[in-house]
Amino acid sequence: MAYVTVPGSNTIWEYDNAATAADTYPDANGTTAAGIRTFTPPGGTAQETYVKCRKTGETVVRGELSKNYYDALIP
């Protein structure tokens, strides 16, 4: 797979859609698939996180971004 643009980020961010649980914190809650970690706390709403992100045009991995946040920016 490859790095793809994070929807809602105005093409500023990309995430690795092949990232796995090994690419995030070892004690992170939830499951990881296609570069997105999903966790639902008891009685809460699903939290989705892009686990391996970088700025478009760069090679330095910056960390994680909230998918919920960027999804809310999509008109």
PDB file of C-alpha atoms in Angstrom:
ATOM      1  CA  MET A   1       0.000   0.000   0.000  1.00  0.00           C
ATOM      2  CA  ALA A   2       1.016   3.629   0.243  1.00  0.00           C
ATOM      3  CA  TYR A   3       0.617   6.979   1.870  1.00  0.00           C
ATOM      4  CA  VAL A   4      -2.709   8.571   0.964  1.00  0.00           C
ATOM      5  CA  THR A   5      -4.189  11.994   1.688  1.00  0.00           C
ATOM      6  CA  VAL A   6      -6.113  12.382   4.940  1.00  0.00           C
ATOM      7  CA  PRO A   7      -9.631  13.456   3.889  1.00  0.00           C
ATOM      8  CA  GLY A   8     -10.527  16.834   5.373  1.00  0.00           C
ATOM      9  CA  SER A   9      -6.882  17.896   5.846  1.00  0.00           C
ATOM     10  CA  ASN A  10      -6.762  20.161   2.791  1.00  0.00           C
ATOM     11  CA  THR A  11      -4.030  17.859   1.393  1.00  0.00           C
ATOM     12  CA  ILE A  12      -1.701  18.863   4.258  1.00  0.00           C
ATOM     13  CA  TRP A  13      -1.510  15.365   5.800  1.00  0.00           C
ATOM     14  CA  GLU A  14      -1.038  11.808   4.550  1.00  0.00           C
ATOM     15  CA  TYR A  15      -1.347   8.502   6.377  1.00  0.00           C
ATOM     16  CA  ASP A  16       0.077   5.069   5.651  1.00  0.00           C
ATOM     17  CA  ASN A  17      -2.884   2.853   4.805  1.00  0.00           C
ATOM     18  CA  ALA A  18      -0.676  -0.218   5.311  1.00  0.00           C
ATOM     19  CA  ALA A  19       0.258   0.677   8.900  1.00  0.00           C
ATOM     20  CA  THR A  20      -0.386  -2.016  11.503  1.00  0.00           C
ATOM     21  CA  ALA A  21      -0.571  -2.222  15.290  1.00  0.00           C
ATOM     22  CA  ALA A  22       3.239  -2.524  15.263  1.00  0.00           C
ATOM     23  CA  ASP A  23       3.370   1.089  13.988  1.00  0.00           C
ATOM     24  CA  THR A  24       1.638   2.539  17.048  1.00  0.00           C
ATOM     25  CA  TYR A  25       2.087   2.489  20.811  1.00  0.00           C
ATOM     26  CA  PRO A  26       2.429  -1.024  22.249  1.00  0.00           C
ATOM     27  CA  ASP A  27      -0.244  -0.375  24.877  1.00  0.00           C
ATOM     28  CA  ALA A  28      -2.715   1.401  22.553  1.00  0.00           C
ATOM     29  CA  ASN A  29      -6.314   0.287  22.986  1.00  0.00           C
ATOM     30  CA  GLY A  30      -8.379  -0.977  20.091  1.00  0.00           C
ATOM     31  CA  THR A  31      -7.703  -2.704  16.812  1.00  0.00           C
ATOM     32  CA  THR A  32      -5.750  -1.481  13.802  1.00  0.00           C
ATOM     33  CA  ALA A  33      -6.685  -2.075  10.163  1.00  0.00           C
ATOM     34  CA  ALA A  34      -5.674  -0.207   6.998  1.00  0.00           C
ATOM     35  CA  GLY A  35      -3.673   2.319   9.008  1.00  0.00           C
ATOM     36  CA  ILE A  36      -6.573   3.271  11.299  1.00  0.00           C
ATOM     37  CA  ARG A  37      -6.857   2.300  14.977  1.00  0.00           C
ATOM     38  CA  THR A  38     -10.407   2.036  16.297  1.00  0.00           C
ATOM     39  CA  PHE A  39     -11.308   2.010  19.973  1.00  0.00           C
ATOM     40  CA  THR A  40     -14.679   2.391  21.664  1.00  0.00           C
ATOM     41  CA  PRO A  41     -14.545   3.120  25.400  1.00  0.00           C
ATOM     42  CA  PRO A  42     -17.321   1.606  27.519  1.00  0.00           C
ATOM     43  CA  GLY A  43     -20.489   3.597  26.894  1.00  0.00           C
ATOM     44  CA  GLY A  44     -18.656   5.903  24.490  1.00  0.00           C
ATOM     45  CA  THR A  45     -18.319   6.741  20.839  1.00  0.00           C
ATOM     46  CA  ALA A  46     -15.827   5.040  18.528  1.00  0.00           C
ATOM     47  CA  GLN A  47     -12.503   6.870  18.397  1.00  0.00           C
ATOM     48  CA  GLU A  48     -10.586   6.455  15.148  1.00  0.00           C
ATOM     49  CA  THR A  49      -6.940   7.419  14.744  1.00  0.00           C
ATOM     50  CA  TYR A  50      -4.590   7.457  11.751  1.00  0.00           C
ATOM     51  CA  VAL A  51      -1.543   5.750  13.283  1.00  0.00           C
ATOM     52  CA  LYS A  52       1.335   6.692  10.940  1.00  0.00           C
ATOM     53  CA  CYS A  53       1.150  10.197   9.479  1.00  0.00           C
ATOM     54  CA  ARG A  54       3.361  12.676   7.690  1.00  0.00           C
ATOM     55  CA  LYS A  55       2.954  16.002   5.939  1.00  0.00           C
ATOM     56  CA  THR A  56       2.433  15.811   2.178  1.00  0.00           C
ATOM     57  CA  GLY A  57       5.747  15.937   0.344  1.00  0.00           C
ATOM     58  CA  GLU A  58       7.801  14.991   3.403  1.00  0.00           C
ATOM     59  CA  THR A  59       9.288  11.673   4.509  1.00  0.00           C
ATOM     60  CA  VAL A  60       9.402  12.310   8.267  1.00  0.00           C
ATOM     61  CA  VAL A  61       6.682  10.402  10.143  1.00  0.00           C
ATOM     62  CA  ARG A  62       5.047  12.849  12.570  1.00  0.00           C
ATOM     63  CA  GLY A  63       2.861  10.475  14.591  1.00  0.00           C
ATOM     64  CA  GLU A  64      -0.893  10.096  14.887  1.00  0.00           C
ATOM     65  CA  LEU A  65      -3.929  12.157  13.849  1.00  0.00           C
ATOM     66  CA  SER A  66      -7.558  11.930  14.919  1.00  0.00           C
ATOM     67  CA  LYS A  67      -9.675  10.563  12.077  1.00  0.00           C
ATOM     68  CA  ASN A  68     -12.806  11.721  13.906  1.00  0.00           C
ATOM     69  CA  TYR A  69     -11.532  15.315  13.848  1.00  0.00           C
ATOM     70  CA  TYR A  70     -10.696  15.389  10.147  1.00  0.00           C
ATOM     71  CA  ASP A  71     -13.892  13.545   9.180  1.00  0.00           C
ATOM     72  CA  ALA A  72     -15.862  16.320  10.901  1.00  0.00           C
ATOM     73  CA  LEU A  73     -14.172  18.895   8.630  1.00  0.00           C
ATOM     74  CA  ILE A  74     -15.459  17.247   5.456  1.00  0.00           C
ATOM     75  CA  PRO A  75     -18.435  19.281   4.138  1.00  0.00           C
TER      76      PRO A  75
END
